Coordinates of C-alpha atoms in Angstrom, one line a residue:
Chain A
M1 CA 111.0 62.1 73.7
P2 CA 112.3 65.5 74.7
E3 CA 109.4 67.1 72.8
T4 CA 106.8 65.4 74.9
T5 CA 108.2 65.6 78.4
P6 CA 107.0 68.9 79.7
K7 CA 110.3 69.6 81.6
R8 CA 110.8 73.2 82.4
S9 CA 114.5 73.3 83.1
G10 CA 115.9 73.6 79.5
R11 CA 116.9 76.9 78.1
R12 CA 116.1 75.7 74.7
R13 CA 113.4 77.5 72.7
R14 CA 110.4 75.4 72.4
P15 CA 107.8 75.7 69.5
R16 CA 105.0 76.3 72.1
H17 CA 106.7 79.5 73.2
L18 CA 106.8 80.8 69.7
L19 CA 103.0 80.9 69.7
V20 CA 103.0 82.5 73.1
H21 CA 105.4 85.2 71.8
A22 CA 103.2 85.7 68.7
V23 CA 100.1 86.3 70.8
L24 CA 101.8 88.5 73.5
L25 CA 103.5 90.6 70.8
T26 CA 100.3 91.2 68.9
G27 CA 98.5 92.0 72.1
G28 CA 101.3 94.3 73.3
L29 CA 101.3 96.1 70.1
V30 CA 97.6 96.8 70.4
M31 CA 98.2 98.2 73.9
A32 CA 101.1 100.4 72.6
F33 CA 99.6 101.4 69.3
P34 CA 97.5 104.4 70.6
F35 CA 100.7 105.9 72.2
A36 CA 102.7 105.4 69.1
W37 CA 100.0 106.8 66.8
Q38 CA 99.5 109.8 69.1
L39 CA 103.2 110.6 69.0
L40 CA 103.3 110.2 65.2
M41 CA 100.3 112.4 64.7
S42 CA 101.6 115.0 67.0
L43 CA 104.4 115.6 64.5
A44 CA 102.2 115.6 61.4
T45 CA 100.1 118.3 59.7
N46 CA 96.3 118.3 59.9
A47 CA 96.1 117.3 56.3
E48 CA 98.3 114.3 56.9
I49 CA 96.2 113.3 60.0
Q50 CA 93.0 113.4 58.0
S51 CA 94.5 111.7 54.8
V52 CA 92.8 108.7 53.2
P53 CA 94.5 106.2 53.0
P54 CA 96.4 106.9 56.3
Q55 CA 99.8 108.4 56.3
P56 CA 101.6 107.1 59.4
I57 CA 104.9 108.7 58.8
P58 CA 104.8 112.6 58.6
S59 CA 106.5 114.1 55.6
R60 CA 108.8 116.0 58.0
L61 CA 108.7 116.4 61.7
H62 CA 106.4 119.3 62.5
V63 CA 107.9 120.2 65.9
E64 CA 106.1 123.5 65.6
N65 CA 102.9 121.7 66.8
Y66 CA 104.5 121.5 70.2
A67 CA 105.3 125.3 70.3
A68 CA 101.7 126.0 69.2
V69 CA 100.4 124.3 72.3
F70 CA 101.7 127.3 74.4
D71 CA 99.7 129.7 72.2
R72 CA 96.4 127.8 72.3
L73 CA 96.4 126.8 76.0
P74 CA 97.7 128.4 79.1
F75 CA 99.8 125.2 79.2
L76 CA 102.3 126.4 81.8
H77 CA 99.5 127.5 84.2
Q78 CA 97.7 124.2 83.7
F79 CA 100.9 122.3 84.2
G80 CA 101.6 124.1 87.3
V81 CA 98.1 123.4 88.6
S82 CA 98.6 119.7 87.9
V83 CA 101.9 119.7 89.7
F84 CA 100.6 121.5 92.7
I85 CA 97.5 119.3 93.2
T86 CA 99.5 116.2 92.7
V87 CA 102.3 117.1 95.1
V88 CA 100.0 118.6 97.9
R89 CA 97.5 115.8 97.8
T90 CA 100.1 113.1 97.8
A91 CA 102.1 114.8 100.6
G92 CA 99.0 115.4 102.6
Q93 CA 97.8 111.9 102.3
L94 CA 101.1 110.4 103.2
V95 CA 101.2 112.5 106.4
L96 CA 97.6 112.1 107.4
C97 CA 97.2 108.4 106.5
S98 CA 100.4 107.2 108.0
M99 CA 99.6 108.9 111.3
A100 CA 96.1 107.7 111.5
G101 CA 97.1 104.2 110.2
Y102 CA 99.8 104.0 112.9
A103 CA 97.3 104.9 115.6
F104 CA 94.7 102.4 114.3
A105 CA 97.4 99.7 114.2
R106 CA 99.2 100.3 117.4
M107 CA 97.4 102.5 119.9
R108 CA 94.6 101.7 122.2
F109 CA 91.9 104.2 122.6
P110 CA 88.1 104.2 123.1
L111 CA 86.0 103.6 120.0
R112 CA 88.9 102.4 118.0
G113 CA 87.0 99.6 116.3
V114 CA 84.0 101.7 115.6
L115 CA 86.0 104.6 114.2
F116 CA 87.9 102.3 111.9
G117 CA 84.7 100.6 110.7
L118 CA 83.2 104.0 110.0
L119 CA 86.3 104.9 108.0
L120 CA 86.2 101.8 105.9
A121 CA 82.5 102.4 105.2
I122 CA 83.6 105.4 103.1
L123 CA 85.2 102.9 100.7
M124 CA 81.8 101.4 99.8
I125 CA 80.3 104.7 98.8
P126 CA 80.9 106.1 95.3
S127 CA 82.5 109.5 95.2
Q128 CA 79.5 111.0 93.3
A129 CA 77.4 110.8 96.5
Y130 CA 79.8 113.3 98.1
I131 CA 80.3 115.7 95.2
I132 CA 77.3 118.1 95.5
P133 CA 77.9 118.9 99.3
Q134 CA 81.7 119.0 98.8
Y135 CA 81.1 121.6 96.0
G136 CA 78.9 123.5 98.5
I137 CA 81.7 123.5 101.1
V138 CA 84.5 124.7 98.8
Q139 CA 82.2 127.3 97.4
A140 CA 81.2 128.6 100.8
W141 CA 85.0 128.8 101.7
G142 CA 85.6 130.8 98.6
L143 CA 87.9 128.2 97.0
L144 CA 86.3 127.7 93.6
E145 CA 88.8 128.2 90.8
T146 CA 91.7 127.6 93.1
P147 CA 93.9 124.5 93.3
W148 CA 92.9 124.1 97.0
A149 CA 89.4 123.3 95.9
I150 CA 90.7 120.4 93.7
V151 CA 93.1 119.2 96.4
L152 CA 91.2 119.4 99.7
P153 CA 88.6 116.5 99.7
G154 CA 91.2 114.1 98.3
M155 CA 93.7 114.7 101.0
F156 CA 91.7 112.6 103.5
S157 CA 91.8 109.0 102.3
A158 CA 90.2 106.0 103.9
F159 CA 92.0 103.7 101.5
G160 CA 95.4 105.1 102.3
T161 CA 94.8 104.9 106.0
F162 CA 93.7 101.2 105.6
L163 CA 96.9 100.4 103.6
M164 CA 99.1 102.2 106.2
R165 CA 97.4 100.4 109.0
Q166 CA 98.1 97.0 107.3
Q167 CA 101.7 98.1 106.8
F168 CA 102.2 99.1 110.5
L169 CA 100.5 95.9 111.7
S170 CA 103.2 93.9 109.8
L171 CA 106.1 95.6 111.6
P172 CA 107.5 94.1 114.9
V173 CA 106.3 95.5 118.2
E174 CA 109.7 95.1 119.9
L175 CA 111.2 98.1 118.0
E176 CA 108.6 100.4 119.5
E177 CA 109.1 99.1 123.0
A178 CA 112.8 99.7 122.6
A179 CA 112.2 103.2 121.4
R180 CA 109.9 103.9 124.3
L181 CA 112.5 102.6 126.8
D182 CA 114.9 104.9 125.2
G183 CA 112.6 107.7 126.2
C184 CA 110.9 108.5 122.9
N185 CA 107.5 110.0 123.1
P186 CA 104.8 108.4 120.8
F187 CA 105.4 111.0 118.0
Q188 CA 109.2 110.4 118.1
T189 CA 108.7 106.7 118.0
F190 CA 106.4 107.0 115.1
W191 CA 108.5 109.5 113.2
R192 CA 112.0 108.2 113.8
V193 CA 111.5 104.5 114.2
M194 CA 108.4 103.3 112.5
L195 CA 107.9 105.6 109.6
P196 CA 111.2 104.7 107.9
L197 CA 110.3 101.0 108.1
A198 CA 107.0 101.6 106.5
S199 CA 108.4 102.8 103.2
P200 CA 106.8 100.1 101.1
G201 CA 103.4 101.2 102.3
L202 CA 104.2 104.8 101.8
F203 CA 105.3 104.1 98.3
A204 CA 102.2 102.2 97.5
V205 CA 100.0 105.0 98.8
G206 CA 102.2 107.6 97.1
I207 CA 102.2 106.2 93.6
T208 CA 98.5 105.5 93.6
T209 CA 97.7 109.0 94.7
V210 CA 100.1 110.6 92.2
L211 CA 98.5 108.7 89.3
Y212 CA 95.0 109.4 90.5
S213 CA 95.6 113.2 91.1
W214 CA 97.4 113.8 87.8
N215 CA 94.7 112.1 85.7
D216 CA 91.6 112.9 87.7
L217 CA 88.8 114.5 85.7
L218 CA 85.3 114.9 87.2
W219 CA 86.0 116.9 90.3
P220 CA 88.5 119.3 88.8
L221 CA 86.1 119.8 85.9
I222 CA 83.4 120.8 88.4
V223 CA 85.4 123.3 90.6
T224 CA 87.3 125.0 87.8
T225 CA 85.8 126.9 84.8
R226 CA 88.5 129.4 84.0
E227 CA 91.2 128.0 81.7
T228 CA 94.0 129.3 83.9
S229 CA 92.7 127.4 87.0
M230 CA 92.3 124.1 85.3
P231 CA 94.7 121.2 85.6
L232 CA 95.9 119.6 82.3
S233 CA 93.5 116.7 82.7
V234 CA 90.6 119.2 82.2
G235 CA 92.4 121.8 80.2
I236 CA 93.0 119.6 77.2
A237 CA 89.3 119.3 76.6
T238 CA 89.2 123.1 75.7
L239 CA 91.2 122.3 72.6
Q240 CA 88.4 120.2 71.2
G241 CA 86.8 122.7 68.9
Q242 CA 83.0 122.3 68.3
H243 CA 83.3 122.5 64.6
T244 CA 87.0 122.6 63.7
T245 CA 89.7 121.0 65.7
D246 CA 93.5 121.5 65.3
Y247 CA 94.2 117.8 65.7
A248 CA 98.0 118.1 65.5
V249 CA 98.2 120.6 68.3
L250 CA 95.7 118.5 70.4
M251 CA 97.9 115.5 69.9
A252 CA 101.0 117.4 70.9
A253 CA 99.3 118.8 74.1
S254 CA 98.2 115.3 75.0
V255 CA 101.7 113.9 74.6
M256 CA 103.0 116.7 76.8
A257 CA 100.3 116.1 79.4
M258 CA 101.2 112.4 79.7
A259 CA 105.0 112.7 79.5
P260 CA 105.7 113.5 83.2
I261 CA 103.9 110.5 84.5
F262 CA 105.5 108.2 82.0
L263 CA 109.0 109.6 82.8
L264 CA 108.3 109.3 86.6
F265 CA 107.2 105.7 86.3
L266 CA 110.0 104.8 83.9
A267 CA 112.4 106.0 86.5
M268 CA 110.9 103.8 89.2
Q269 CA 109.6 100.9 87.2
R270 CA 110.1 97.9 89.4
R271 CA 109.0 99.4 92.6
V272 CA 105.9 100.9 90.9
I273 CA 104.7 97.6 89.8
E274 CA 105.3 96.0 93.2
G275 CA 103.6 98.9 94.9
L276 CA 100.6 98.8 92.7
A277 CA 100.3 95.1 93.2
T278 CA 100.4 95.4 97.0
S279 CA 97.9 98.2 97.1
G280 CA 95.6 96.2 94.8
L281 CA 95.8 92.8 96.6
K282 CA 95.4 94.2 100.0
G283 CA 92.4 96.3 99.0
Chain B
M1 CA 98.9 92.2 129.9
A2 CA 96.2 93.8 127.9
R3 CA 98.6 96.6 127.2
R4 CA 101.1 94.4 125.4
R5 CA 99.9 95.0 121.8
G6 CA 99.8 98.7 122.2
P7 CA 102.9 100.0 123.7
H8 CA 101.6 103.5 124.3
R9 CA 99.1 104.1 127.0
A10 CA 95.9 105.8 126.1
G11 CA 95.7 109.5 126.7
A12 CA 95.7 112.4 124.3
W13 CA 98.2 110.8 121.9
P14 CA 95.9 108.7 119.7
W15 CA 93.7 111.7 119.1
V16 CA 96.7 113.8 117.9
F17 CA 97.4 111.0 115.4
I18 CA 93.9 110.4 114.1
G19 CA 92.4 113.8 114.8
P20 CA 93.4 115.6 111.6
L21 CA 92.2 112.8 109.4
L22 CA 88.9 112.3 111.3
A23 CA 88.2 116.0 111.1
G24 CA 88.7 116.1 107.3
V25 CA 86.7 112.9 106.9
A26 CA 83.9 114.3 108.9
V27 CA 83.8 117.5 106.9
F28 CA 84.3 116.1 103.4
Y29 CA 82.7 112.7 103.7
Y30 CA 80.3 112.2 106.6
Y31 CA 78.5 115.5 106.4
P32 CA 78.3 115.3 102.6
I33 CA 76.7 111.8 102.5
V34 CA 73.9 112.9 104.8
S35 CA 73.6 116.2 103.1
N36 CA 73.4 114.5 99.7
A37 CA 70.7 112.1 100.8
W38 CA 68.6 115.1 102.1
T39 CA 69.3 117.1 98.9
S40 CA 67.9 114.2 96.8
L41 CA 64.5 114.8 98.5
T42 CA 64.4 118.5 97.9
Q43 CA 64.2 121.0 95.0
S44 CA 65.7 124.4 94.9
G45 CA 65.9 127.5 92.7
A46 CA 68.6 128.1 90.1
F47 CA 71.2 129.4 92.6
G48 CA 70.4 127.0 95.5
T49 CA 67.8 129.3 97.0
N50 CA 64.4 128.3 98.3
Q51 CA 65.2 124.7 99.0
R52 CA 62.0 122.8 99.7
F53 CA 61.1 119.3 100.6
V54 CA 59.5 117.3 97.7
G55 CA 59.7 113.7 98.9
L56 CA 60.6 111.3 96.2
D57 CA 59.6 113.6 93.3
N58 CA 63.2 113.8 92.0
Y59 CA 63.4 110.1 91.7
A60 CA 59.9 109.8 90.1
G61 CA 60.9 112.6 87.6
L62 CA 64.0 110.7 86.6
V63 CA 62.0 107.5 86.0
D64 CA 59.2 109.3 84.2
R65 CA 61.5 111.1 81.8
G66 CA 63.2 107.9 81.0
D67 CA 66.6 109.4 81.8
L68 CA 67.3 107.0 84.6
G69 CA 66.5 103.8 82.6
T70 CA 68.6 104.8 79.6
A71 CA 71.6 105.7 81.9
V72 CA 71.2 102.4 83.8
L73 CA 71.2 100.4 80.6
N74 CA 74.2 102.2 79.2
T75 CA 76.2 101.9 82.4
L76 CA 75.4 98.1 82.6
G77 CA 76.3 97.6 78.8
Y78 CA 79.5 99.5 79.2
T79 CA 80.4 97.5 82.4
L80 CA 79.7 94.1 80.7
I81 CA 82.1 94.9 77.8
V82 CA 84.8 96.1 80.1
L83 CA 84.5 93.0 82.2
L84 CA 85.6 90.9 79.2
G85 CA 89.0 92.4 80.0
V86 CA 89.3 90.2 83.1
P87 CA 89.4 86.8 81.4
L88 CA 91.6 88.3 78.6
S89 CA 94.0 89.6 81.3
V90 CA 94.1 86.2 83.1
M91 CA 95.2 84.6 79.8
V92 CA 97.8 87.3 79.0
A93 CA 99.3 87.1 82.5
A94 CA 99.4 83.3 82.5
M95 CA 101.5 83.6 79.3
I96 CA 103.7 86.4 80.5
E97 CA 104.5 84.5 83.7
L98 CA 105.4 81.2 81.9
P99 CA 108.7 80.1 83.5
G100 CA 111.7 81.1 81.4
L101 CA 109.7 83.2 78.9
R102 CA 112.0 85.6 77.2
F103 CA 111.1 89.4 77.0
A104 CA 108.6 88.9 79.9
P105 CA 109.5 92.3 81.4
L106 CA 108.9 94.0 78.0
Y107 CA 105.5 92.4 77.6
R108 CA 104.6 93.3 81.2
A109 CA 105.5 96.9 80.4
L110 CA 103.6 97.0 77.1
F111 CA 100.4 95.7 78.8
F112 CA 100.8 98.0 81.8
M113 CA 101.1 101.2 79.8
P114 CA 97.4 102.0 79.4
Y115 CA 97.1 102.2 83.2
L116 CA 99.3 105.3 83.3
A117 CA 97.5 107.1 80.5
M118 CA 95.6 110.3 81.3
P119 CA 92.1 109.4 80.0
M120 CA 91.5 113.0 78.6
A121 CA 94.8 112.9 76.7
I122 CA 94.8 109.4 75.3
A123 CA 91.2 109.6 74.4
Q124 CA 92.2 112.2 71.8
V125 CA 93.9 109.6 69.6
F126 CA 91.0 107.3 70.0
R127 CA 88.8 110.2 68.6
L128 CA 91.1 110.1 65.5
V129 CA 90.9 106.3 65.3
F130 CA 87.1 106.3 65.5
N131 CA 86.6 109.3 63.2
G132 CA 83.8 108.7 60.8
D133 CA 85.6 110.2 57.7
F134 CA 89.2 109.4 58.1
G135 CA 89.5 107.2 61.2
L136 CA 91.5 104.1 60.9
V137 CA 88.6 101.9 62.0
N138 CA 86.4 103.0 59.2
Q139 CA 89.2 103.0 56.6
G140 CA 89.9 99.4 57.6
L141 CA 86.1 98.6 57.3
R142 CA 85.9 100.2 53.9
A143 CA 89.0 98.2 52.8
L144 CA 87.1 95.1 53.8
G145 CA 84.2 96.2 51.7
V146 CA 81.9 97.6 54.4
N147 CA 80.7 100.8 52.9
A148 CA 78.1 101.8 55.3
S149 CA 80.7 102.4 58.0
P150 CA 79.1 104.4 60.9
Y151 CA 80.0 107.7 62.5
W152 CA 81.1 105.9 65.6
L153 CA 81.2 108.7 68.1
T154 CA 78.0 110.5 67.0
T155 CA 75.7 107.5 66.5
P156 CA 73.8 106.1 69.5
G157 CA 74.7 102.5 70.1
F158 CA 77.9 102.7 68.2
A159 CA 79.1 105.5 70.4
L160 CA 78.7 103.3 73.5
V161 CA 80.6 100.5 71.9
A162 CA 83.5 102.8 71.0
V163 CA 83.5 104.1 74.6
A164 CA 83.5 100.6 76.0
L165 CA 86.3 99.5 73.7
F166 CA 88.4 102.4 74.9
G167 CA 87.4 101.5 78.5
L168 CA 88.4 97.9 77.9
W169 CA 91.8 99.0 76.5
S170 CA 92.3 101.3 79.6
S171 CA 91.4 98.5 82.1
I172 CA 93.8 95.9 80.8
G173 CA 96.9 97.4 82.4
F174 CA 95.7 97.1 86.0
N175 CA 94.2 93.7 85.4
V176 CA 97.4 92.3 84.0
I177 CA 99.5 93.6 86.8
I178 CA 97.2 92.2 89.5
C179 CA 97.1 88.8 87.7
C180 CA 100.8 88.7 87.3
A181 CA 101.3 89.5 91.0
G182 CA 98.8 86.8 91.9
L183 CA 100.6 84.2 89.7
K184 CA 104.0 85.0 91.4
G185 CA 102.4 83.5 94.6
V186 CA 101.5 80.2 92.9
P187 CA 104.0 77.5 94.1
R188 CA 106.0 76.1 91.1
E189 CA 105.5 72.6 92.5
L190 CA 101.8 72.7 91.6
Y191 CA 102.7 72.9 87.9
E192 CA 105.4 70.3 88.3
A193 CA 102.9 67.9 89.9
A194 CA 100.4 68.6 87.2
S195 CA 102.8 68.0 84.4
L196 CA 104.0 64.8 86.1
D197 CA 100.3 63.7 86.0
G198 CA 100.4 64.3 82.2
A199 CA 98.6 67.7 82.1
G200 CA 99.4 69.8 79.1
P201 CA 99.7 73.6 79.1
V202 CA 95.9 74.1 78.6
R203 CA 95.0 71.6 81.2
Q204 CA 97.4 73.2 83.6
F205 CA 95.8 76.6 82.9
W206 CA 92.4 75.4 83.9
A207 CA 93.5 73.1 86.7
V208 CA 96.1 75.2 88.4
T209 CA 96.3 78.8 87.2
V210 CA 92.6 79.6 87.2
P211 CA 91.8 78.1 90.7
M212 CA 94.9 79.6 92.2
L213 CA 94.1 83.0 90.7
T214 CA 90.5 83.2 92.0
P215 CA 91.3 85.8 94.6
S216 CA 92.7 88.1 91.9
I217 CA 89.9 87.3 89.4
F218 CA 87.3 88.0 92.1
F219 CA 89.0 91.2 93.2
L220 CA 89.3 92.4 89.6
T221 CA 85.7 91.6 88.7
V222 CA 84.5 93.6 91.7
M223 CA 86.8 96.5 91.1
Q224 CA 86.0 96.7 87.4
T225 CA 82.3 96.4 88.0
I226 CA 82.4 99.3 90.5
A227 CA 84.7 101.3 88.2
G228 CA 82.2 100.5 85.3
F229 CA 79.3 101.8 87.3
Q230 CA 81.2 105.0 87.7
L231 CA 81.8 105.6 84.0
F232 CA 82.5 109.2 83.3
D233 CA 86.0 110.0 82.0
A234 CA 85.9 107.8 79.0
L235 CA 82.5 109.0 77.9
F236 CA 83.3 112.7 78.5
A237 CA 86.8 112.5 76.9
L238 CA 85.9 110.5 73.9
M239 CA 82.5 112.0 73.0
G240 CA 82.8 115.6 74.2
A241 CA 80.2 117.6 76.0
N242 CA 78.2 118.8 73.0
N243 CA 77.9 115.4 71.3
P244 CA 74.4 115.0 69.7
A245 CA 74.4 111.3 70.7
M246 CA 75.1 112.0 74.3
P247 CA 71.5 111.9 75.6
Q248 CA 71.1 108.3 74.3
T249 CA 74.6 107.3 75.4
R250 CA 75.2 108.9 78.8
S251 CA 75.9 106.9 81.9
L252 CA 74.6 107.4 85.4
V253 CA 77.6 109.5 86.4
Y254 CA 77.3 111.6 83.2
L255 CA 73.6 112.1 84.0
F256 CA 74.7 113.2 87.5
Y257 CA 77.2 115.7 86.1
Q258 CA 74.8 117.1 83.6
L259 CA 71.9 117.5 86.0
G260 CA 74.1 118.8 88.9
F261 CA 76.5 121.1 87.2
V262 CA 75.3 121.9 83.7
V263 CA 71.5 122.5 84.2
N264 CA 71.9 123.0 88.0
D265 CA 69.1 120.7 89.1
R266 CA 70.9 119.7 92.3
G267 CA 68.0 117.7 93.7
S268 CA 67.8 115.4 90.8
A269 CA 71.5 115.0 90.5
A270 CA 71.7 114.0 94.2
A271 CA 69.0 111.5 93.5
V272 CA 71.1 110.0 90.7
A273 CA 74.1 109.8 93.1
M274 CA 71.9 107.8 95.5
V275 CA 71.1 105.4 92.7
I276 CA 74.8 104.9 91.9
L277 CA 75.3 104.3 95.6
V278 CA 72.7 101.6 95.6
F279 CA 74.4 99.9 92.7
V280 CA 77.9 100.0 94.2
A281 CA 76.5 98.9 97.6
A282 CA 74.9 95.9 95.8
V283 CA 78.2 94.9 94.3
T284 CA 79.9 95.3 97.7
A285 CA 77.3 93.0 99.3
V286 CA 77.8 90.4 96.5
Q287 CA 81.5 90.6 97.2
F288 CA 81.2 89.8 100.9
W289 CA 78.8 87.0 100.2
G290 CA 80.6 85.6 97.1
Q291 CA 84.1 85.7 98.4
R292 CA 83.3 82.7 100.8
R293 CA 81.7 80.7 98.0
W294 CA 84.0 81.1 95.0
V295 CA 87.4 82.1 96.1
T296 CA 90.1 79.5 96.8
Y297 CA 92.7 80.7 99.2
A298 CA 95.9 78.9 99.1

């Protein structure tokens, strides 16, 4: 009888779960395989990478592939550009979106609904429809080949403002009234009272922006052509030779380009997944 | 009384708060969308000089040369394959969220990983895997007795399939996280009631999990369709700019990039951007209309 009653309280292992584990483990390994293979190949020689049949385990660990990355690429430059664009864009968005989101959630002013509607309309338009004029602007301002060209358009986010508005709408009004009675001006109320309470929203906007800035390809590819002005997401492509490719070095560079994001997300695992889930479900 | 919901009286303050964002949005979004629409109706010299109005010539040229049709078909084909990830992810999430399943956090992390990957970086290992001579895919095929294994990344047709498989792999992480989050909101009692009524696990999946997940499923279908229409990273990273199969494989956004920034035909590129806009707007319209019809909100 216990086999047929679908009671869920028991801690016993049931045969049904064995099948589930088999499926999930297979699927999970398919998901993880590219990372594992890239790591292994980053420690192999080119001959081992191209061997038939495949040779998964390198004869010895060719750590020198990682050192070679610094000779083939201005890796530190590109790493610096990636860090700069990620930090500036994320910080800029957090400040601008939380301020605007707060005003849209809590202040009354003429045209509030119209302006918010116009802002949301941006979300329905694909970014390609902005790119040519945006290129014209950063070119006219003399910013091509600088990290500012990569950062500027992305600092103003309709999506981030929308998320922050939702966040502020969910907070109690009474706190603001108390702050106002205590003599805070609107900025002090926002900065000292409301913003600290909005940290889940800030976190959701922050991680989405970090991930997007670090990995973004099309826009940085367009506004940078010199190897020293590129972020890593563009720079790695310059290692793909047209006729011969040093696969081992390419794999090592790829591992190094992805490592910072993986370490960051490993450090904040739980909150990241919650944050992404909120940003997704509210969007 | 009307003041109650907004504790701060109007005045200059709201503009201090929204001013910086609105200024940036006006410069980098509102002006560009108008300018792009205008640019799509013009042609200019190699360095943006002598811009002149040509009506719909850019659009007609794209259609006549067949570039637009190919790009639309490739984009749709890619999107359809990537959308297969949505039902897959629903099943995976339903298994991960089974009550009392051991190692659930490990599975969640494994399926989530592709979402973090930099497309340009992780594509490099897919280039190895799909390599015509020594790639694991072809070595596997040969072991199975398929001797005419293709050069995946340089053969039209096969290249799009390889890019789409890469896109499918990349999309699973986000899908699974959204479905898992959606399942957390499903009341346990529904499953208990279903099992009291004699529903087995498969029946419960169809009768409880899927209906309760319709908001997530709908959201993901819309998101992945829009993302699919904007295919660029996977194509560029996996195939490389000088790939001989690119003209037959390129997507709308790749065509936009090539016209706008490789051959510097800004007018035609702007026209392609307007076509992408129409596709995305159509999906958004379907979203508004369909949400009321198909989505069950608890």
